[in-house]
DNA sequence: ATTAAAATTACAAAAGATAATCATTTATTT
DNA sequence: AAATAAATGATTATCTTTTGTAATTTTAAT
């Protein structure tokens, strides 16, 4: 089975009807764990798919988020960023270079949903920001 | 000492030069712990200060955030929200009504900055979202 | 295989939030 | 008080995201 069909199957697990565009976006997200913005995804895919529109990227990602297949990160106030890794992990954003790092090794207790009387918690987002080591070593 | 002077003193603690506008914005934030948006702050203050401009609200809040006097929350993707309570606490945003709740009673361990090799962490943001009890009881 | 209906996509335009510019006002220093 | 610096306000510009609508593609039915 080729990669394209694997992603079809993957999308169907989230109750998402596959299309060429949706498959391409998910393939991109699974291959680029850099928490890309809409713009980056569009810029990367549009050469191969000249008719692709940015609206479709927006629609597709909103659908993915609704279906729980992708996380929309709020860590970057400027642009929404997307992450196909939906396992428990936190993020660190560098205020200098803007890069978003994954933090997998934190205590899993952090991601537990606290019991809040009468509240239903859907999502937990843990974000750190500061200066990354690359930027720190530049001066 | 009146309230206006108290806020003057408070701003100076953060190395912020007080002005009529800055004092009014900080006074508003200290009195309204609802994590207001720029728009809400402007709408509330502008009747009393007819010449107040939205630019000043933006400038003032950016200054407050830079000086560490106010937190800018990323929890709401639509608008930046501001919080004058800079003590360790998390937030819950209701996806139905949009209200942002404070969560003070969580384990303080959550707010510890993890040791990341070579990284300097400035800020920690812990955000939950879902449906609040008021909205849950509406249907 | 045709046709009709539904879903998806694409383009254009609009809306909304934030930033940049610059003139004006206010505060500070000499 | 004059000169300088800082803060404010009005306007404009930019950028992200959403919306409306039409075209296209897919699905289902005959």
Short mmCIF file of C-alpha atoms (C1' of nucleotides) in Angstrom, two decimals:
data_model
loop_
_atom_site.label_atom_id
_atom_site.label_comp_id
_atom_site.label_asym_id
_atom_site.label_seq_id
_atom_site.Cartn_x
_atom_site.Cartn_y
_atom_site.Cartn_z
CA UNK A 1 0.00 0.00 0.00
CA UNK A 2 1.39 3.36 -0.95
CA UNK A 3 1.67 6.41 1.23
CA UNK A 4 -1.34 8.09 -0.34
CA UNK A 5 -3.58 5.18 0.64
CA UNK A 6 -2.09 5.06 4.12
CA UNK A 7 -3.12 8.65 4.63
CA UNK A 8 -6.59 7.84 3.26
CA UNK A 9 -6.93 5.22 5.92
CA UNK A 10 -5.58 7.58 8.52
CA UNK A 11 -8.09 10.29 7.65
CA UNK A 12 -10.95 7.80 7.74
CA UNK A 13 -10.03 6.89 11.29
CA UNK A 14 -11.04 10.43 12.19
CA UNK A 15 -14.20 10.28 10.12
CA UNK A 16 -12.76 12.60 7.50
CA UNK A 17 -13.63 11.96 3.87
CA UNK A 18 -10.37 11.91 1.96
CA UNK A 19 -9.85 14.18 -1.00
CA UNK A 20 -6.73 15.00 -2.92
CA UNK A 21 -6.36 18.28 -1.07
CA UNK A 22 -7.06 16.87 2.36
CA UNK A 23 -4.65 14.01 1.77
CA UNK A 24 -1.95 16.41 0.69
CA UNK A 25 -2.41 18.63 3.75
CA UNK A 26 -2.34 15.71 6.14
CA UNK A 27 0.66 14.22 4.40
CA UNK A 28 2.44 17.53 4.75
CA UNK A 29 1.63 17.80 8.45
CA UNK A 30 2.73 14.27 9.17
CA UNK A 31 6.00 14.83 7.36
CA UNK A 32 6.77 18.32 8.70
CA UNK A 33 6.66 18.40 12.44
CA UNK A 34 7.52 22.07 12.51
CA UNK A 35 4.06 23.33 13.52
CA UNK A 36 3.60 25.14 10.22
CA UNK A 37 1.29 28.06 9.62
CA UNK A 38 -1.42 28.15 6.96
CA UNK A 39 0.89 30.21 4.81
CA UNK A 40 3.73 27.72 5.02
CA UNK A 41 1.49 24.82 4.13
CA UNK A 42 0.01 26.71 1.21
CA UNK A 43 3.38 27.86 -0.06
CA UNK A 44 4.72 24.34 0.05
CA UNK A 45 1.81 22.58 -1.62
CA UNK A 46 0.70 25.10 -4.18
CA UNK A 47 3.56 24.54 -6.67
CA UNK A 48 2.51 20.90 -7.00
CA UNK A 49 -1.20 21.80 -6.97
CA UNK A 50 -1.52 25.03 -8.91
CA UNK A 51 -5.28 25.33 -8.44
CA UNK A 52 -5.08 24.90 -4.70
CA UNK A 53 -6.55 27.83 -2.83
CA UNK A 54 -5.73 29.14 0.57
CA UNK A 55 -9.40 28.89 1.49
CA UNK A 56 -9.14 25.15 1.08
CA UNK A 57 -6.21 25.05 3.46
CA UNK A 58 -8.29 26.95 5.99
CA UNK A 59 -11.33 24.73 5.48
CA UNK A 60 -9.27 21.58 5.63
CA UNK A 61 -7.45 22.47 8.80
CA UNK A 62 -10.63 23.60 10.53
CA UNK A 63 -12.15 20.26 9.64
CA UNK A 64 -9.11 18.37 10.90
CA UNK A 65 -9.23 20.29 14.18
CA UNK A 66 -12.97 19.69 14.55
CA UNK A 67 -12.48 15.98 13.98
CA UNK A 68 -9.64 15.84 16.46
CA UNK A 69 -7.04 14.81 13.91
CA UNK A 70 -4.89 17.90 14.32
CA UNK A 71 -4.11 20.35 17.09
CA UNK A 72 -4.38 24.07 16.54
CA UNK A 73 -1.77 25.76 18.70
CA UNK A 74 -2.36 29.17 20.20
CA UNK A 75 1.24 29.57 21.30
CA UNK A 76 2.05 31.96 18.46
CA UNK A 77 -0.20 35.00 18.71
CA UNK A 78 0.61 36.03 15.16
CA UNK A 79 -0.54 32.93 13.31
CA UNK A 80 -2.32 29.73 14.05
CA UNK A 81 0.00 26.76 13.94
CA UNK A 82 -0.94 23.18 13.31
CA UNK A 83 0.34 19.92 14.73
CA UNK A 84 -0.60 16.45 13.54
CA UNK A 85 0.89 14.91 16.67
CA UNK A 86 -2.07 14.65 19.00
CA UNK A 87 -0.27 12.80 21.76
CA UNK A 88 0.33 14.54 25.08
CA UNK A 89 3.18 16.95 24.69
CA UNK A 90 3.95 20.59 25.37
CA UNK A 91 5.55 23.30 23.23
CA UNK A 92 8.25 25.87 23.56
CA UNK A 93 8.33 28.88 21.29
CA UNK A 94 11.45 30.93 20.87
CA UNK A 95 10.68 34.64 21.04
CA UNK A 96 13.71 35.34 18.93
CA UNK A 97 13.50 32.98 15.94
CA UNK A 98 9.83 32.02 16.29
CA UNK A 99 10.54 28.32 16.09
CA UNK A 100 8.20 26.02 18.01
CA UNK A 101 9.80 23.02 19.70
CA UNK A 102 8.07 19.87 20.92
CA UNK A 103 8.53 18.85 24.53
CA UNK A 104 7.76 15.17 24.89
CA UNK A 105 9.68 14.34 27.99
CA UNK A 106 7.70 16.31 30.54
CA UNK A 107 5.85 14.66 33.34
CA UNK A 108 2.65 13.20 31.94
CA UNK A 109 0.81 14.41 35.03
CA UNK A 110 0.90 17.85 33.44
CA UNK A 111 -1.58 16.80 30.80
CA UNK A 112 -4.19 15.40 33.13
CA UNK A 113 -7.46 17.24 32.94
CA UNK A 114 -8.22 18.65 36.38
CA UNK A 115 -11.63 17.92 37.83
CA UNK A 116 -13.64 21.10 37.60
CA UNK A 117 -17.10 20.99 39.10
CA UNK A 118 -19.56 20.97 36.19
CA UNK A 119 -16.99 21.80 33.54
CA UNK A 120 -16.17 19.58 30.58
CA UNK A 121 -12.56 19.91 29.53
CA UNK A 122 -11.82 19.05 25.91
CA UNK A 123 -8.27 20.18 25.51
CA UNK A 124 -5.14 20.99 27.45
CA UNK A 125 -2.43 23.22 26.09
CA UNK A 126 0.86 23.74 27.86
CA UNK A 127 3.14 26.34 26.37
CA UNK A 128 6.48 27.80 27.30
CA UNK A 129 8.29 30.65 25.67
CA UNK A 130 11.69 32.20 25.92
CA UNK A 131 14.97 31.96 24.05
CA UNK A 132 16.10 28.73 22.46
CA UNK A 133 19.66 27.50 22.67
CA UNK A 134 20.45 28.29 19.04
CA UNK A 135 19.47 31.91 19.46
CA UNK A 136 21.20 32.12 22.82
CA UNK A 137 24.49 31.08 21.26
CA UNK A 138 24.31 33.65 18.50
CA UNK A 139 25.52 36.58 20.59
CA UNK B 1 -4.05 57.96 49.41
CA UNK B 2 -6.62 57.65 46.69
CA UNK B 3 -6.95 54.86 44.21
CA UNK B 4 -5.39 56.83 41.40
CA UNK B 5 -2.21 57.30 43.40
CA UNK B 6 -2.17 53.67 44.44
CA UNK B 7 -2.12 52.67 40.82
CA UNK B 8 0.63 55.18 40.14
CA UNK B 9 2.72 53.46 42.75
CA UNK B 10 1.79 50.08 41.36
CA UNK B 11 2.89 51.03 37.84
CA UNK B 12 6.17 52.43 39.13
CA UNK B 13 6.95 49.08 40.71
CA UNK B 14 7.13 47.74 37.17
CA UNK B 15 9.18 50.66 35.95
CA UNK B 16 6.26 52.07 34.01
CA UNK B 17 5.83 55.83 33.90
CA UNK B 18 2.27 56.58 34.88
CA UNK B 19 0.04 58.65 32.66
CA UNK B 20 -3.67 59.29 32.79
CA UNK B 21 -4.28 56.69 30.10
CA UNK B 22 -1.97 54.07 31.51
CA UNK B 23 -3.43 54.51 34.93
CA UNK B 24 -6.94 54.11 33.59
CA UNK B 25 -6.03 50.93 31.71
CA UNK B 26 -4.33 49.37 34.71
CA UNK B 27 -7.18 50.41 36.98
CA UNK B 28 -9.59 48.74 34.60
CA UNK B 29 -7.57 45.53 34.46
CA UNK B 30 -7.24 45.35 38.22
CA UNK B 31 -10.95 45.87 38.67
CA UNK B 32 -12.14 43.59 35.87
CA UNK B 33 -10.69 40.15 36.18
CA UNK B 34 -12.50 38.95 33.09
CA UNK B 35 -9.45 38.82 30.81
CA UNK B 36 -10.79 41.56 28.58
CA UNK B 37 -9.84 42.17 24.96
CA UNK B 38 -8.45 45.42 23.61
CA UNK B 39 -11.88 46.20 22.25
CA UNK B 40 -13.59 45.72 25.61
CA UNK B 41 -11.11 47.92 27.41
CA UNK B 42 -11.44 50.62 24.78
CA UNK B 43 -15.24 50.46 24.76
CA UNK B 44 -15.36 50.74 28.51
CA UNK B 45 -12.92 53.61 28.95
CA UNK B 46 -13.62 55.73 25.92
CA UNK B 47 -16.93 57.24 27.17
CA UNK B 48 -15.09 58.71 30.17
CA UNK B 49 -12.08 59.66 28.04
CA UNK B 50 -13.45 60.80 24.70
CA UNK B 51 -10.06 61.52 23.16
CA UNK B 52 -8.68 58.10 24.04
CA UNK B 53 -7.51 56.21 21.00
CA UNK B 54 -7.30 52.52 20.42
CA UNK B 55 -3.66 52.93 19.45
CA UNK B 56 -2.97 54.00 23.00
CA UNK B 57 -4.66 50.90 24.35
CA UNK B 58 -2.46 48.75 22.13
CA UNK B 59 0.69 50.67 23.06
CA UNK B 60 -0.15 50.63 26.74
CA UNK B 61 -0.83 46.93 26.90
CA UNK B 62 2.26 46.05 24.91
CA UNK B 63 4.25 48.13 27.36
CA UNK B 64 2.60 46.45 30.34
CA UNK B 65 3.37 43.04 28.91
CA UNK B 66 6.98 44.00 28.16
CA UNK B 67 7.44 45.24 31.70
CA UNK B 68 5.91 42.10 33.14
CA UNK B 69 2.97 43.90 34.73
CA UNK B 70 0.32 42.13 32.70
CA UNK B 71 -0.05 38.75 31.02
CA UNK B 72 -1.12 38.44 27.42
CA UNK B 73 -3.08 35.26 27.07
CA UNK B 74 -3.02 33.22 23.89
CA UNK B 75 -5.92 31.04 24.93
CA UNK B 76 -8.38 32.85 22.68
CA UNK B 77 -7.26 32.59 19.07
CA UNK B 78 -9.58 35.38 18.03
CA UNK B 79 -8.30 38.17 20.24
CA UNK B 80 -5.50 38.78 22.66
CA UNK B 81 -6.73 38.88 26.22
CA UNK B 82 -5.06 40.59 29.12
CA UNK B 83 -4.71 39.66 32.77
CA UNK B 84 -3.30 41.86 35.50
CA UNK B 85 -2.99 38.88 37.82
CA UNK B 86 0.56 37.72 37.26
CA UNK B 87 0.56 35.05 39.94
CA UNK B 88 0.75 31.39 38.93
CA UNK B 89 -2.64 30.30 37.69
CA UNK B 90 -4.15 28.58 34.68
CA UNK B 91 -7.16 29.42 32.52
CA UNK B 92 -10.19 27.69 31.15
CA UNK B 93 -11.98 29.07 28.12
CA UNK B 94 -15.51 28.03 27.31
CA UNK B 95 -15.88 27.21 23.62
CA UNK B 96 -19.54 28.09 23.83
CA UNK B 97 -19.72 31.46 25.58
CA UNK B 98 -16.09 32.48 25.18
CA UNK B 99 -15.68 33.33 28.84
CA UNK B 100 -12.22 32.79 30.34
CA UNK B 101 -12.11 31.48 33.91
CA UNK B 102 -9.21 31.61 36.33
CA UNK B 103 -7.98 28.38 37.86
CA UNK B 104 -6.07 29.14 41.02
CA UNK B 105 -6.36 25.88 42.85
CA UNK B 106 -4.27 23.68 40.59
CA UNK B 107 -1.10 22.04 41.78
CA UNK B 108 1.64 24.67 41.79
CA UNK B 109 4.01 22.08 40.35
CA UNK B 110 2.31 22.70 37.03
CA UNK B 111 3.84 26.15 36.77
CA UNK B 112 7.42 25.14 37.38
CA UNK B 113 9.69 25.86 34.46
CA UNK B 114 11.17 22.58 33.27
CA UNK B 115 14.93 22.45 32.86
CA UNK B 116 15.64 22.48 29.15
CA UNK B 117 19.25 22.18 28.15
CA UNK B 118 20.38 25.58 26.93
CA UNK B 119 16.89 27.09 26.80
CA UNK B 120 15.79 30.11 28.80
CA UNK B 121 12.12 29.91 29.71
CA UNK B 122 10.42 33.23 30.35
CA UNK B 123 6.80 32.27 30.57
CA UNK B 124 4.51 29.34 31.19
CA UNK B 125 0.92 29.24 29.99
CA UNK B 126 -1.47 26.48 30.92
CA UNK B 127 -4.81 26.56 29.18
CA UNK B 128 -7.85 24.34 29.17
CA UNK B 129 -10.89 24.63 26.98
CA UNK B 130 -14.26 22.97 26.80
CA UNK B 131 -17.76 23.78 28.01
CA UNK B 132 -18.37 25.67 31.22
CA UNK B 133 -21.05 24.67 33.67
CA UNK B 134 -23.32 27.61 32.81
CA UNK B 135 -23.38 26.67 29.14
CA UNK B 136 -23.75 22.99 29.98
CA UNK B 137 -26.92 23.68 31.94
CA UNK B 138 -28.51 25.67 29.16
CA UNK B 139 -29.67 22.72 27.09
"C1'" DA C 1 -23.91 5.66 -18.67
"C1'" DT C 2 -26.76 9.90 -17.70
"C1'" DT C 3 -28.64 12.78 -14.81
"C1'" DA C 4 -29.50 14.98 -10.45
"C1'" DA C 5 -28.03 16.06 -5.95
"C1'" DA C 6 -24.56 16.85 -2.66
"C1'" DA C 7 -20.11 17.98 -1.29
"C1'" DT C 8 -15.92 20.17 -2.08
"C1'" DT C 9 -13.08 23.58 -3.94
"C1'" DA C 10 -11.66 28.12 -5.81
"C1'" DC C 11 -11.78 32.86 -6.47
"C1'" DA C 12 -12.93 37.36 -4.95
"C1'" DA C 13 -14.16 40.30 -1.63
"C1'" DA C 14 -14.92 41.61 3.08
"C1'" DA C 15 -14.06 41.81 7.83
"C1'" DG C 16 -11.38 42.25 11.78
"C1'" DA C 17 -7.19 42.77 14.44
"C1'" DT C 18 -2.80 44.73 14.91
"C1'" DA C 19 1.06 47.60 13.45
"C1'" DA C 20 3.28 51.67 11.26
"C1'" DT C 21 3.46 56.40 10.38
"C1'" DC C 22 3.42 60.91 11.67
"C1'" DA C 23 1.47 65.10 13.59
"C1'" DT C 24 0.14 66.89 18.01
"C1'" DT C 25 0.25 67.19 22.77
"C1'" DT C 26 2.34 66.52 27.23
"C1'" DA C 27 6.24 65.94 30.22
"C1'" DT C 28 11.08 66.61 31.36
"C1'" DT C 29 15.46 68.80 31.39
"C1'" DT C 30 18.51 72.47 30.88
"C1'" DA D 1 11.04 79.66 29.48
"C1'" DA D 2 13.12 77.12 25.71
"C1'" DA D 3 14.55 73.02 24.06
"C1'" DT D 4 14.31 68.14 24.06
"C1'" DA D 5 12.24 63.89 24.77
"C1'" DA D 6 8.34 61.04 25.45
"C1'" DA D 7 3.58 59.84 24.98
"C1'" DT D 8 -0.71 60.13 22.65
"C1'" DG D 9 -4.07 60.13 18.88
"C1'" DA D 10 -5.78 59.98 14.05
"C1'" DT D 11 -5.06 57.90 9.94
"C1'" DT D 12 -3.40 54.56 6.97
"C1'" DA D 13 -1.55 50.20 5.90
"C1'" DT D 14 -0.87 45.36 6.45
"C1'" DC D 15 -1.95 40.88 7.44
"C1'" DT D 16 -4.78 36.94 8.82
"C1'" DT D 17 -8.99 34.85 8.58
"C1'" DT D 18 -13.79 34.49 7.15
"C1'" DT D 19 -17.59 34.73 4.05
"C1'" DG D 20 -20.31 34.65 -0.27
"C1'" DT D 21 -20.77 32.75 -4.51
"C1'" DA D 22 -19.79 30.22 -8.47
"C1'" DA D 23 -17.45 26.37 -10.49
"C1'" DT D 24 -15.93 21.88 -10.14
"C1'" DT D 25 -15.81 17.33 -8.55
"C1'" DT D 26 -17.80 13.46 -6.31
"C1'" DT D 27 -21.60 10.57 -5.06
"C1'" DA D 28 -25.97 8.46 -5.71
"C1'" DA D 29 -29.91 7.24 -8.35
"C1'" DT D 30 -32.21 6.11 -12.26
#
